[in-house]
Amino acid sequence: WTGHFIVKINEGLSRRIKCMAPKCNTICDESVVRALVSVDHPDLAEKFERFLLESYIEDNNTVKWCPSVPNCGNAIRVKGDAICEVECTCGMQFCFACLQEAHSPCSCLMWELWMKKCRDESETVNWITVNTKPCPKCHKPVDKNGGCNLVVCICGQAFCWLCAGPTGREHTWSNINGHSCGRFTEDQTKRTENARKNLFRYMHYHNRYKAHIDSMKQEATLKETIQAKIAASENKDSSKIKDYSWVTNGLVRLFRSRRVLSYSYPFAYYMFGDELFKDEMTPMERELKQNLFEEQQQQLEFNIEKLSGDLETNFQDLSDEKIIETMGRVINYSAIVDGLCKKMYQCIENELLYPLRSTHSISPYKSRGLEKAAELSIRWESSDKSIHFSKDSQTESCLHSDSNLLEAGSSSLGKRPVHQGLSSSDDSGCSSHKRERLAVGSDTTAAAAHPFDLNVSPT
């Protein structure tokens, strides 16, 4: 039996090690496997423990590994709706459903299609279709760099630019020797026009998405600049204003809202295009919904730019009266932007996605940002063979201890029900554990005495 277990563990099995009998499907008990293997092969028993942990997490729909690169080794457990966005203690913010970067208000499918469209050469093909013609001899795309419609490919073949048909060398504005392309071909015109239209539409949304992503990256450097401005303002003896929390709060609101605005453009590209919902809306419904969404998008963009401009003000050089005016505007725009983000998410869930037959769920909007993983302690109860989680008030990061998990809850808005998590706020907790070590408990001695047996059915 020990030899059988050794072979299976080396093959990567843990919870699915079956009996040696050829036709027996009985699963061997983990405690028996551990007891037999650990006598002469403690290193293999430790490997078996690691496989047990990974098998538990991979079989549990509410627990997933953090997708950070390089891998931080944390596993996140969500309580409540799995359609949510979480932040690991390593700083990685990701969508729990698809393990991609946080992308709301885009659904997972929309984001996958958008990333593929941005990565591959689909738009390059569209540009080639619009701006070039294939050579009739070598079939390479040819771009016309002159006014004459007689084009010569690098292979030496001359052809007509109007219809891409091969011609002789004699070509004037009014006559092509031995060649005529005056007949109207509707199919080719439609293909060219559709390719041009799709290209311009993609460029419209991509340019605005990219512009706000670039703004978000540039605004990320504001944090250090604002810290220096706050320090300079607090050290001014002539100033009576010492509380500058409104600046940092406004900066957090700017980052959060700019992210929402950036990803709203990929959402609009697929929501009002023909890729996903072509037959689910009439042209009139599509136009009405697009106008409603773009109006909200425009209002959000306007107020975000106002907030960004006020935060970049050199308030450390202003008088107290001017600082109070700036503070009022920052607080006002922060509240307006937060309200517009909530309104946009409610519109997406209730007015745009809910009436459709296709199922597209988006992560709920969180005013205070993505829900961060909160650390929980694990304790092993050998009597009832179960795992218990409890709050750990002594530490805030799972990276400081291998005996802690991270846990996050989720909440929804609109037509989806609200799920209460572990904390009194709308951000609850997520659970995490290290891949490298399997010790549980407050110290390694206790962990060795009570091994981390994951012989529990996934929930």
C-alpha positions as a Markdown table, in Angstrom:
| # | Residue | x | y | z |
|---|---|---|---|---|
| 1 | Trp | 0.0 | 0.0 | 0.0 |
| 2 | Thr | 2.8 | 2.4 | 0.8 |
| 3 | Gly | 4.4 | 1.8 | -2.6 |
| 4 | His | 1.0 | 2.3 | -4.3 |
| 5 | Phe | 0.6 | 5.6 | -2.5 |
| 6 | Ile | 4.1 | 6.8 | -3.4 |
| 7 | Val | 3.5 | 6.1 | -7.1 |
| 8 | Lys | 0.2 | 8.0 | -7.0 |
| 9 | Ile | 1.6 | 11.0 | -5.1 |
| 10 | Asn | 4.5 | 11.2 | -7.6 |
| 11 | Glu | 1.8 | 11.3 | -10.3 |
| 12 | Gly | 0.3 | 14.4 | -8.7 |
| 13 | Leu | -2.8 | 12.7 | -7.1 |
| 14 | Ser | -4.1 | 13.6 | -3.7 |
| 15 | Arg | -7.8 | 13.3 | -2.9 |
| 16 | Arg | -8.5 | 11.0 | -5.8 |
| 17 | Ile | -6.1 | 8.1 | -4.9 |
| 18 | Lys | -8.1 | 4.9 | -5.6 |
| 19 | Cys | -7.8 | 1.4 | -4.2 |
| 20 | Met | -5.2 | -0.9 | -5.8 |
| 21 | Ala | -7.8 | -3.4 | -7.0 |
| 22 | Pro | -8.4 | -3.1 | -10.7 |
| 23 | Lys | -12.1 | -2.6 | -10.7 |
| 24 | Cys | -12.5 | -0.9 | -7.3 |
| 25 | Asn | -13.3 | 2.8 | -7.3 |
| 26 | Thr | -13.0 | 3.4 | -3.6 |
| 27 | Ile | -11.1 | 6.5 | -2.6 |
| 28 | Cys | -8.4 | 6.0 | 0.0 |
| 29 | Asp | -8.6 | 8.0 | 3.2 |
| 30 | Glu | -6.1 | 10.8 | 3.4 |
| 31 | Ser | -5.2 | 10.1 | 7.0 |
| 32 | Val | -4.2 | 6.5 | 6.0 |
| 33 | Val | -2.2 | 7.8 | 3.1 |
| 34 | Arg | -0.4 | 10.3 | 5.3 |
| 35 | Ala | 0.3 | 7.8 | 8.1 |
| 36 | Leu | 1.8 | 5.2 | 5.8 |
| 37 | Val | 3.9 | 7.5 | 3.6 |
| 38 | Ser | 5.2 | 9.8 | 6.4 |
| 39 | Val | 7.0 | 6.9 | 8.2 |
| 40 | Asp | 9.8 | 6.5 | 5.6 |
| 41 | His | 9.1 | 9.4 | 3.3 |
| 42 | Pro | 8.4 | 12.6 | 5.2 |
| 43 | Asp | 9.2 | 14.8 | 2.2 |
| 44 | Leu | 6.7 | 12.9 | 0.1 |
| 45 | Ala | 4.1 | 13.4 | 2.9 |
| 46 | Glu | 4.7 | 17.1 | 2.8 |
| 47 | Lys | 4.2 | 17.0 | -1.0 |
| 48 | Phe | 1.0 | 15.1 | -0.4 |
| 49 | Glu | -0.2 | 17.9 | 2.0 |
| 50 | Arg | 0.5 | 20.5 | -0.7 |
| 51 | Phe | -1.5 | 18.5 | -3.3 |
| 52 | Leu | -4.4 | 18.3 | -0.8 |
| 53 | Leu | -4.5 | 22.0 | -0.4 |
| 54 | Glu | -4.3 | 22.8 | -4.1 |
| 55 | Ser | -7.0 | 20.1 | -4.8 |
| 56 | Tyr | -9.3 | 21.7 | -2.2 |
| 57 | Ile | -8.9 | 25.1 | -3.7 |
| 58 | Glu | -9.2 | 24.0 | -7.3 |
| 59 | Asp | -12.4 | 22.0 | -6.5 |
| 60 | Asn | -14.0 | 24.9 | -4.6 |
| 61 | Asn | -15.9 | 27.4 | -6.7 |
| 62 | Thr | -15.7 | 30.0 | -3.9 |
| 63 | Val | -11.9 | 29.8 | -3.6 |
| 64 | Lys | -9.4 | 30.8 | -6.3 |
| 65 | Trp | -5.7 | 31.5 | -6.5 |
| 66 | Cys | -4.5 | 35.1 | -6.9 |
| 67 | Pro | -3.5 | 35.5 | -10.5 |
| 68 | Ser | -0.6 | 37.9 | -9.7 |
| 69 | Val | 2.7 | 37.4 | -11.6 |
| 70 | Pro | 5.0 | 36.5 | -10.0 |
| 71 | Asn | 2.6 | 34.4 | -8.0 |
| 72 | Cys | 2.1 | 35.6 | -4.4 |
| 73 | Gly | 0.8 | 32.2 | -3.3 |
| 74 | Asn | -2.5 | 33.5 | -1.9 |
| 75 | Ala | -5.9 | 32.0 | -2.4 |
| 76 | Ile | -8.9 | 34.2 | -2.2 |
| 77 | Arg | -12.2 | 32.9 | -0.8 |
| 78 | Val | -15.4 | 35.0 | -1.5 |
| 79 | Lys | -18.5 | 34.9 | 0.6 |
| 80 | Gly | -21.6 | 35.9 | -1.3 |
| 81 | Asp | -21.8 | 36.7 | -5.0 |
| 82 | Ala | -18.9 | 35.4 | -7.0 |
| 83 | Ile | -19.4 | 38.1 | -9.6 |
| 84 | Cys | -17.2 | 40.6 | -7.9 |
| 85 | Glu | -13.8 | 42.3 | -7.9 |
| 86 | Val | -11.3 | 41.9 | -5.1 |
| 87 | Glu | -7.9 | 43.1 | -4.1 |
| 88 | Cys | -5.3 | 40.6 | -2.7 |
| 89 | Thr | -2.9 | 41.7 | 0.0 |
| 90 | Cys | -0.1 | 41.6 | -2.6 |
| 91 | Gly | -1.9 | 44.6 | -4.3 |
| 92 | Met | -3.3 | 42.6 | -7.3 |
| 93 | Gln | -6.8 | 43.8 | -8.2 |
| 94 | Phe | -8.7 | 41.3 | -10.3 |
| 95 | Cys | -12.1 | 39.9 | -11.3 |
| 96 | Phe | -13.0 | 36.9 | -9.2 |
| 97 | Ala | -15.1 | 35.3 | -11.9 |
| 98 | Cys | -12.5 | 35.3 | -14.8 |
| 99 | Leu | -9.3 | 36.0 | -12.9 |
| 100 | Gln | -8.5 | 38.9 | -15.3 |
| 101 | Glu | -7.7 | 42.4 | -14.2 |
| 102 | Ala | -10.6 | 44.3 | -12.7 |
| 103 | His | -12.7 | 45.4 | -15.7 |
| 104 | Ser | -16.2 | 46.5 | -14.6 |
| 105 | Pro | -18.5 | 47.8 | -16.0 |
| 106 | Cys | -17.5 | 45.4 | -18.7 |
| 107 | Ser | -18.8 | 41.8 | -18.4 |
| 108 | Cys | -16.2 | 39.1 | -18.5 |
| 109 | Leu | -17.1 | 38.2 | -22.1 |
| 110 | Met | -16.9 | 41.8 | -23.2 |
| 111 | Trp | -13.5 | 42.2 | -21.6 |
| 112 | Glu | -12.2 | 39.0 | -23.1 |
| 113 | Leu | -13.3 | 40.1 | -26.6 |
| 114 | Trp | -11.9 | 43.6 | -26.1 |
| 115 | Met | -8.5 | 42.3 | -25.0 |
| 116 | Lys | -8.4 | 39.9 | -28.0 |
| 117 | Lys | -9.3 | 42.7 | -30.3 |
| 118 | Cys | -6.6 | 44.9 | -29.0 |
| 119 | Arg | -4.0 | 42.1 | -29.1 |
| 120 | Asp | -4.6 | 40.5 | -32.5 |
| 121 | Glu | -4.4 | 41.9 | -36.0 |
| 122 | Ser | -8.1 | 42.2 | -36.6 |
| 123 | Glu | -8.0 | 46.0 | -37.0 |
| 124 | Thr | -4.8 | 45.8 | -39.0 |
| 125 | Val | -6.7 | 43.6 | -41.5 |
| 126 | Asn | -9.5 | 46.2 | -41.5 |
| 127 | Trp | -7.0 | 48.9 | -42.3 |
| 128 | Ile | -5.5 | 46.8 | -45.1 |
| 129 | Thr | -8.9 | 46.2 | -46.5 |
| 130 | Val | -9.8 | 49.9 | -46.6 |
| 131 | Asn | -6.5 | 51.3 | -47.8 |
| 132 | Thr | -4.9 | 48.7 | -50.0 |
| 133 | Lys | -5.7 | 46.5 | -53.0 |
| 134 | Pro | -4.3 | 43.0 | -53.6 |
| 135 | Cys | -1.9 | 42.5 | -56.6 |
| 136 | Pro | -3.6 | 40.2 | -59.1 |
| 137 | Lys | -0.3 | 38.4 | -59.7 |
| 138 | Cys | 1.5 | 38.0 | -56.3 |
| 139 | His | -1.6 | 38.9 | -54.1 |
| 140 | Lys | 0.4 | 41.1 | -51.8 |
| 141 | Pro | -1.4 | 44.2 | -50.5 |
| 142 | Val | -0.5 | 47.4 | -52.5 |
| 143 | Asp | -0.8 | 51.0 | -51.3 |
| 144 | Lys | -1.3 | 53.7 | -53.9 |
| 145 | Asn | 1.1 | 56.7 | -53.4 |
| 146 | Gly | 0.2 | 58.7 | -56.4 |
| 147 | Gly | -2.8 | 60.2 | -58.2 |
| 148 | Cys | -2.8 | 57.9 | -61.3 |
| 149 | Asn | -5.0 | 54.8 | -61.1 |
| 150 | Leu | -2.5 | 52.7 | -62.9 |
| 151 | Val | -0.6 | 51.0 | -60.1 |
| 152 | Val | 2.5 | 48.8 | -60.5 |
| 153 | Cys | 3.3 | 46.2 | -57.8 |
| 154 | Ile | 6.9 | 45.5 | -56.8 |
| 155 | Cys | 6.6 | 42.2 | -58.7 |
| 156 | Gly | 6.2 | 44.2 | -61.9 |
| 157 | Gln | 2.5 | 43.6 | -62.4 |
| 158 | Ala | 0.4 | 46.6 | -63.5 |
| 159 | Phe | -3.2 | 46.7 | -62.4 |
| 160 | Cys | -6.1 | 49.1 | -62.2 |
| 161 | Trp | -6.6 | 50.7 | -58.7 |
| 162 | Leu | -10.3 | 51.1 | -59.3 |
| 163 | Cys | -11.1 | 47.4 | -59.6 |
| 164 | Ala | -7.7 | 45.7 | -58.9 |
| 165 | Gly | -7.8 | 44.0 | -62.4 |
| 166 | Pro | -4.6 | 43.5 | -64.4 |
| 167 | Thr | -4.0 | 46.1 | -67.2 |
| 168 | Gly | -1.6 | 47.0 | -69.9 |
| 169 | Arg | 0.9 | 49.9 | -69.5 |
| 170 | Glu | -1.2 | 52.5 | -71.2 |
| 171 | His | -3.4 | 54.3 | -68.6 |
| 172 | Thr | -4.9 | 57.8 | -68.7 |
| 173 | Trp | -7.6 | 59.6 | -66.7 |
| 174 | Ser | -10.2 | 58.8 | -69.4 |
| 175 | Asn | -9.0 | 55.5 | -70.9 |
| 176 | Ile | -7.4 | 52.3 | -69.8 |
| 177 | Asn | -6.1 | 50.4 | -72.8 |
| 178 | Gly | -7.8 | 47.0 | -73.1 |
| 179 | His | -9.5 | 47.4 | -69.8 |
| 180 | Ser | -12.8 | 48.8 | -68.5 |
| 181 | Cys | -14.1 | 48.9 | -64.9 |
| 182 | Gly | -17.0 | 51.3 | -65.3 |
| 183 | Arg | -19.7 | 48.8 | -64.1 |
| 184 | Phe | -20.9 | 49.3 | -60.6 |
| 185 | Thr | -20.2 | 46.4 | -58.2 |
| 186 | Glu | -22.3 | 46.8 | -55.1 |
| 187 | Asp | -20.8 | 43.9 | -53.1 |
| 188 | Gln | -17.3 | 45.2 | -53.2 |
| 189 | Thr | -18.5 | 48.7 | -52.3 |
| 190 | Lys | -20.4 | 47.4 | -49.4 |
| 191 | Arg | -17.5 | 45.3 | -48.1 |
| 192 | Thr | -15.2 | 48.3 | -48.3 |
| 193 | Glu | -17.6 | 50.6 | -46.7 |
| 194 | Asn | -18.4 | 48.2 | -43.8 |
| 195 | Ala | -14.7 | 47.6 | -43.2 |
| 196 | Arg | -14.1 | 51.4 | -43.1 |
| 197 | Lys | -17.1 | 52.0 | -40.8 |
| 198 | Asn | -16.0 | 49.2 | -38.4 |
| 199 | Leu | -12.5 | 50.6 | -38.3 |
| 200 | Phe | -13.6 | 54.1 | -37.6 |
| 201 | Arg | -16.0 | 52.9 | -34.9 |
| 202 | Tyr | -13.3 | 50.8 | -33.2 |
| 203 | Met | -10.8 | 53.7 | -33.4 |
| 204 | His | -13.4 | 56.0 | -31.7 |
| 205 | Tyr | -13.8 | 53.8 | -28.7 |
| 206 | His | -10.2 | 52.6 | -28.5 |
| 207 | Asn | -8.8 | 56.1 | -28.6 |
| 208 | Arg | -11.0 | 57.3 | -25.8 |
| 209 | Tyr | -10.3 | 54.2 | -23.8 |
| 210 | Lys | -6.6 | 54.6 | -24.3 |
| 211 | Ala | -6.7 | 58.3 | -23.5 |
| 212 | His | -8.3 | 57.8 | -20.1 |
| 213 | Ile | -6.0 | 54.8 | -19.3 |
| 214 | Asp | -3.0 | 57.1 | -20.1 |
| 215 | Ser | -4.6 | 59.8 | -17.9 |
| 216 | Met | -5.0 | 57.3 | -15.1 |
| 217 | Lys | -1.3 | 56.3 | -15.3 |
| 218 | Gln | -0.2 | 60.0 | -15.3 |
| 219 | Glu | -2.5 | 60.7 | -12.4 |
| 220 | Ala | -1.0 | 57.8 | -10.4 |
| 221 | Thr | 2.1 | 60.0 | -10.0 |
| 222 | Leu | -0.1 | 62.6 | -8.3 |
| 223 | Lys | 0.0 | 60.7 | -5.0 |
| 224 | Glu | 3.7 | 61.6 | -4.3 |
| 225 | Thr | 3.2 | 65.1 | -5.5 |
| 226 | Ile | 0.1 | 65.7 | -3.4 |
| 227 | Gln | 1.9 | 64.3 | -0.3 |
| 228 | Ala | 4.6 | 66.9 | -0.8 |
| 229 | Lys | 2.0 | 69.6 | -1.3 |
| 230 | Ile | 0.2 | 68.6 | 1.9 |
| 231 | Ala | 3.4 | 68.5 | 3.9 |
| 232 | Ala | 4.3 | 72.0 | 2.6 |
| 233 | Ser | 0.8 | 73.3 | 3.5 |
| 234 | Glu | 0.8 | 71.9 | 7.0 |
| 235 | Asn | 4.2 | 73.4 | 7.7 |
| 236 | Lys | 3.1 | 76.9 | 6.8 |
| 237 | Asp | 2.9 | 78.9 | 10.0 |
| 238 | Ser | 0.6 | 81.5 | 8.4 |
| 239 | Ser | -2.0 | 78.9 | 7.5 |
| 240 | Lys | -4.8 | 78.0 | 9.9 |
| 241 | Ile | -5.9 | 75.0 | 7.8 |
| 242 | Lys | -4.2 | 71.8 | 9.0 |
| 243 | Asp | -6.6 | 69.1 | 7.8 |
| 244 | Tyr | -6.0 | 68.0 | 4.2 |
| 245 | Ser | -7.9 | 64.7 | 4.2 |
| 246 | Trp | -10.2 | 66.1 | 1.6 |
| 247 | Val | -7.2 | 66.0 | -0.9 |
| 248 | Thr | -6.4 | 62.4 | -0.3 |
| 249 | Asn | -10.1 | 61.4 | -0.4 |
| 250 | Gly | -10.5 | 63.3 | -3.7 |
| 251 | Leu | -7.5 | 61.5 | -5.1 |
| 252 | Val | -9.0 | 58.1 | -4.2 |
| 253 | Arg | -12.3 | 59.1 | -5.8 |
| 254 | Leu | -10.4 | 60.3 | -8.9 |
| 255 | Phe | -8.6 | 57.0 | -9.4 |
| 256 | Arg | -11.8 | 55.0 | -8.9 |
| 257 | Ser | -14.0 | 57.0 | -11.2 |
| 258 | Arg | -11.3 | 57.3 | -13.9 |
| 259 | Arg | -11.0 | 53.5 | -14.0 |
| 260 | Val | -14.8 | 53.2 | -14.4 |
| 261 | Leu | -14.8 | 55.8 | -17.2 |
| 262 | Ser | -12.0 | 54.0 | -19.0 |
| 263 | Tyr | -13.7 | 50.7 | -19.1 |
| 264 | Ser | -17.1 | 52.2 | -20.0 |
| 265 | Tyr | -15.8 | 52.6 | -23.6 |
| 266 | Pro | -15.2 | 48.9 | -24.3 |
| 267 | Phe | -18.6 | 48.3 | -22.7 |
| 268 | Ala | -20.3 | 50.8 | -25.0 |
| 269 | Tyr | -18.4 | 49.3 | -28.0 |
| 270 | Tyr | -20.0 | 45.9 | -27.5 |
| 271 | Met | -23.3 | 47.0 | -25.9 |
| 272 | Phe | -24.3 | 49.1 | -28.9 |
| 273 | Gly | -22.5 | 47.1 | -31.7 |
| 274 | Asp | -23.5 | 44.0 | -33.6 |
| 275 | Glu | -21.1 | 41.5 | -32.0 |
| 276 | Leu | -23.2 | 40.4 | -29.0 |
| 277 | Phe | -26.7 | 41.9 | -29.1 |
| 278 | Lys | -27.5 | 42.3 | -32.8 |
| 279 | Asp | -30.9 | 40.6 | -32.7 |
| 280 | Glu | -31.9 | 41.6 | -29.1 |
| 281 | Met | -32.6 | 45.3 | -29.7 |
| 282 | Thr | -34.4 | 47.2 | -32.5 |
| 283 | Pro | -32.5 | 50.0 | -34.1 |
| 284 | Met | -34.7 | 52.5 | -32.3 |
| 285 | Glu | -34.2 | 50.8 | -28.9 |
| 286 | Arg | -30.5 | 50.7 | -29.5 |
| 287 | Glu | -30.3 | 54.4 | -30.4 |
| 288 | Leu | -32.4 | 55.4 | -27.3 |
| 289 | Lys | -30.2 | 53.3 | -25.0 |
| 290 | Gln | -27.0 | 54.5 | -26.5 |
| 291 | Asn | -28.1 | 58.2 | -26.1 |
| 292 | Leu | -29.0 | 57.6 | -22.5 |
| 293 | Phe | -25.7 | 55.9 | -21.7 |
| 294 | Glu | -23.6 | 58.4 | -23.6 |
| 295 | Glu | -25.3 | 61.3 | -21.8 |
| 296 | Gln | -24.3 | 59.7 | -18.4 |
| 297 | Gln | -20.8 | 59.0 | -19.8 |
| 298 | Gln | -20.4 | 62.6 | -20.9 |
| 299 | Gln | -21.5 | 64.0 | -17.5 |
| 300 | Leu | -19.1 | 61.7 | -15.7 |
| 301 | Glu | -16.2 | 62.6 | -17.9 |
| 302 | Phe | -16.9 | 66.3 | -17.5 |
| 303 | Asn | -16.9 | 66.2 | -13.7 |
| 304 | Ile | -13.8 | 63.9 | -13.5 |
| 305 | Glu | -11.8 | 66.4 | -15.5 |
| 306 | Lys | -13.0 | 69.2 | -13.1 |
| 307 | Leu | -11.9 | 67.1 | -10.1 |
| 308 | Ser | -8.6 | 66.3 | -11.7 |
| 309 | Gly | -7.9 | 69.9 | -12.4 |
| 310 | Asp | -8.7 | 71.0 | -8.9 |
| 311 | Leu | -6.4 | 68.3 | -7.4 |
| 312 | Glu | -3.5 | 69.4 | -9.5 |
| 313 | Thr | -3.8 | 73.0 | -8.2 |
| 314 | Asn | -0.8 | 74.2 | -6.3 |
| 315 | Phe | -2.9 | 74.8 | -3.1 |
| 316 | Gln | 0.2 | 75.0 | -1.0 |
| 317 | Asp | 0.8 | 78.5 | -2.5 |
| 318 | Leu | -2.8 | 79.7 | -2.0 |
| 319 | Ser | -4.2 | 81.8 | 0.7 |
| 320 | Asp | -6.6 | 80.3 | 3.2 |
| 321 | Glu | -9.6 | 81.7 | 1.5 |
| 322 | Lys | -8.5 | 80.1 | -1.8 |
| 323 | Ile | -7.8 | 76.8 | -0.2 |
| 324 | Ile | -11.2 | 76.7 | 1.3 |
| 325 | Glu | -12.7 | 77.4 | -2.1 |
| 326 | Thr | -10.6 | 74.6 | -3.6 |
| 327 | Met | -11.6 | 72.3 | -0.8 |
| 328 | Gly | -15.3 | 73.0 | -1.4 |
| 329 | Arg | -15.0 | 72.2 | -5.1 |
| 330 | Val | -13.0 | 69.0 | -4.5 |
| 331 | Ile | -15.5 | 67.7 | -2.0 |
| 332 | Asn | -18.4 | 68.7 | -4.2 |
| 333 | Tyr | -17.0 | 67.1 | -7.4 |
| 334 | Ser | -16.0 | 64.0 | -5.4 |
| 335 | Ala | -19.6 | 63.5 | -4.3 |
| 336 | Ile | -21.0 | 64.2 | -7.8 |
| 337 | Val | -18.6 | 61.8 | -9.4 |
| 338 | Asp | -19.4 | 59.0 | -6.9 |
| 339 | Gly | -23.1 | 59.6 | -7.6 |
| 340 | Leu | -22.7 | 59.5 | -11.3 |
| 341 | Cys | -20.7 | 56.2 | -11.1 |
| 342 | Lys | -23.5 | 54.6 | -9.1 |
| 343 | Lys | -26.1 | 55.9 | -11.5 |
| 344 | Met | -24.1 | 54.5 | -14.5 |
| 345 | Tyr | -23.9 | 51.1 | -12.9 |
| 346 | Gln | -27.6 | 51.1 | -12.1 |
| 347 | Cys | -28.4 | 52.1 | -15.7 |
| 348 | Ile | -26.2 | 49.3 | -17.0 |
| 349 | Glu | -27.8 | 46.6 | -14.8 |
| 350 | Asn | -31.4 | 47.7 | -14.9 |
| 351 | Glu | -31.9 | 49.5 | -18.2 |
| 352 | Leu | -29.3 | 47.9 | -20.6 |
| 353 | Leu | -28.4 | 44.4 | -19.5 |
| 354 | Tyr | -31.5 | 43.2 | -17.5 |
| 355 | Pro | -34.0 | 43.3 | -20.4 |
| 356 | Leu | -31.8 | 41.3 | -22.7 |
| 357 | Arg | -32.0 | 37.5 | -23.2 |
| 358 | Ser | -28.2 | 37.1 | -23.0 |
| 359 | Thr | -26.7 | 36.7 | -19.6 |
| 360 | His | -24.1 | 39.4 | -18.9 |
| 361 | Ser | -23.3 | 40.1 | -15.2 |
| 362 | Ile | -21.0 | 42.9 | -14.1 |
| 363 | Ser | -19.3 | 43.4 | -10.7 |
| 364 | Pro | -21.1 | 45.9 | -8.5 |
| 365 | Tyr | -19.8 | 49.4 | -8.0 |
| 366 | Lys | -18.0 | 50.0 | -4.7 |
| 367 | Ser | -17.7 | 53.6 | -3.6 |
| 368 | Arg | -14.7 | 53.0 | -1.4 |
| 369 | Gly | -12.9 | 50.9 | -4.1 |
| 370 | Leu | -12.4 | 47.2 | -4.6 |
| 371 | Glu | -13.0 | 45.0 | -1.6 |
| 372 | Lys | -9.7 | 44.2 | 0.0 |
| 373 | Ala | -8.8 | 40.8 | 1.4 |
| 374 | Ala | -9.2 | 40.7 | 5.2 |
| 375 | Glu | -7.1 | 38.2 | 7.1 |
| 376 | Leu | -8.7 | 35.3 | 8.9 |
| 377 | Ser | -7.0 | 32.6 | 11.1 |
| 378 | Ile | -7.5 | 28.9 | 10.4 |
| 379 | Arg | -7.8 | 26.4 | 13.2 |
| 380 | Trp | -8.1 | 22.7 | 12.7 |
| 381 | Glu | -10.6 | 20.7 | 14.7 |
| 382 | Ser | -9.7 | 17.0 | 14.7 |
| 383 | Ser | -12.8 | 15.9 | 16.5 |
| 384 | Asp | -15.3 | 16.9 | 13.8 |
| 385 | Lys | -12.8 | 17.0 | 10.9 |
| 386 | Ser | -13.7 | 20.5 | 9.8 |
| 387 | Ile | -12.0 | 23.8 | 9.2 |
| 388 | His | -13.0 | 26.9 | 11.1 |
| 389 | Phe | -12.2 | 30.5 | 10.3 |
| 390 | Ser | -12.0 | 33.3 | 12.8 |
| 391 | Lys | -11.0 | 37.0 | 12.6 |
| 392 | Asp | -7.4 | 37.8 | 13.4 |
| 393 | Ser | -7.1 | 41.2 | 15.0 |
| 394 | Gln | -3.3 | 41.1 | 15.4 |
| 395 | Thr | -2.3 | 41.3 | 11.7 |
| 396 | Glu | -3.6 | 42.8 | 8.5 |
| 397 | Ser | -1.7 | 40.9 | 5.8 |
| 398 | Cys | -1.5 | 37.2 | 5.0 |
| 399 | Leu | 2.0 | 37.7 | 3.8 |
| 400 | His | 3.2 | 38.0 | 7.4 |
| 401 | Ser | 1.9 | 34.6 | 8.5 |
| 402 | Asp | 1.5 | 31.2 | 6.8 |
| 403 | Ser | -1.4 | 30.4 | 9.1 |
| 404 | Asn | -3.8 | 32.9 | 7.8 |
| 405 | Leu | -6.4 | 33.1 | 5.1 |
| 406 | Leu | -7.8 | 36.1 | 3.3 |
| 407 | Glu | -11.6 | 36.5 | 3.0 |
| 408 | Ala | -13.8 | 39.0 | 1.1 |
| 409 | Gly | -17.5 | 39.3 | 0.8 |
| 410 | Ser | -19.5 | 41.0 | -2.0 |
| 411 | Ser | -22.5 | 43.1 | -2.4 |
| 412 | Ser | -24.7 | 44.0 | -5.4 |
| 413 | Leu | -26.9 | 46.8 | -6.5 |
| 414 | Gly | -29.7 | 47.3 | -9.0 |
| 415 | Lys | -31.9 | 44.2 | -9.5 |
| 416 | Arg | -29.4 | 41.8 | -7.8 |
| 417 | Pro | -29.9 | 41.0 | -4.1 |
| 418 | Val | -27.5 | 42.4 | -1.5 |
| 419 | His | -25.3 | 39.8 | 0.3 |
| 420 | Gln | -24.0 | 40.9 | 3.7 |
| 421 | Gly | -20.4 | 39.9 | 4.5 |
| 422 | Leu | -18.4 | 39.6 | 7.7 |
| 423 | Ser | -18.0 | 43.3 | 8.3 |
| 424 | Ser | -20.7 | 46.0 | 8.9 |
| 425 | Ser | -19.7 | 47.8 | 5.7 |
| 426 | Asp | -20.4 | 46.9 | 2.1 |
| 427 | Asp | -16.9 | 45.5 | 1.8 |
| 428 | Ser | -16.5 | 42.2 | 3.4 |
| 429 | Gly | -13.5 | 39.8 | 3.4 |
| 430 | Cys | -11.7 | 37.1 | 1.2 |
| 431 | Ser | -9.5 | 34.2 | 2.3 |
| 432 | Ser | -6.0 | 33.4 | 1.3 |
| 433 | His | -3.3 | 30.8 | 2.0 |
| 434 | Lys | 0.3 | 30.3 | 1.0 |
| 435 | Arg | 1.1 | 27.7 | -1.6 |
| 436 | Glu | 4.6 | 27.0 | -0.3 |
| 437 | Arg | 3.8 | 26.0 | 3.3 |
| 438 | Leu | 0.9 | 24.2 | 4.8 |
| 439 | Ala | 1.3 | 24.9 | 8.5 |
| 440 | Val | -1.8 | 26.0 | 10.3 |
| 441 | Gly | -2.4 | 27.3 | 13.8 |
| 442 | Ser | -0.5 | 29.9 | 15.7 |
| 443 | Asp | 2.8 | 28.1 | 15.6 |
| 444 | Thr | 4.6 | 25.4 | 13.6 |
| 445 | Thr | 4.6 | 22.9 | 16.6 |
| 446 | Ala | 0.9 | 22.9 | 16.9 |
| 447 | Ala | 0.6 | 22.6 | 13.1 |
| 448 | Ala | 2.8 | 19.5 | 13.1 |
| 449 | Ala | 0.7 | 17.9 | 15.8 |
| 450 | His | -2.5 | 18.5 | 14.0 |
| 451 | Pro | -1.9 | 18.2 | 10.2 |
| 452 | Phe | -4.0 | 20.3 | 7.8 |
| 453 | Asp | -6.4 | 17.7 | 6.6 |
| 454 | Leu | -8.6 | 19.0 | 3.8 |
| 455 | Asn | -10.9 | 16.0 | 3.8 |
| 456 | Val | -14.0 | 18.1 | 3.4 |
| 457 | Ser | -16.4 | 18.4 | 0.6 |
| 458 | Pro | -16.2 | 21.6 | -1.4 |
| 459 | Thr | -19.0 | 24.1 | -0.9 |
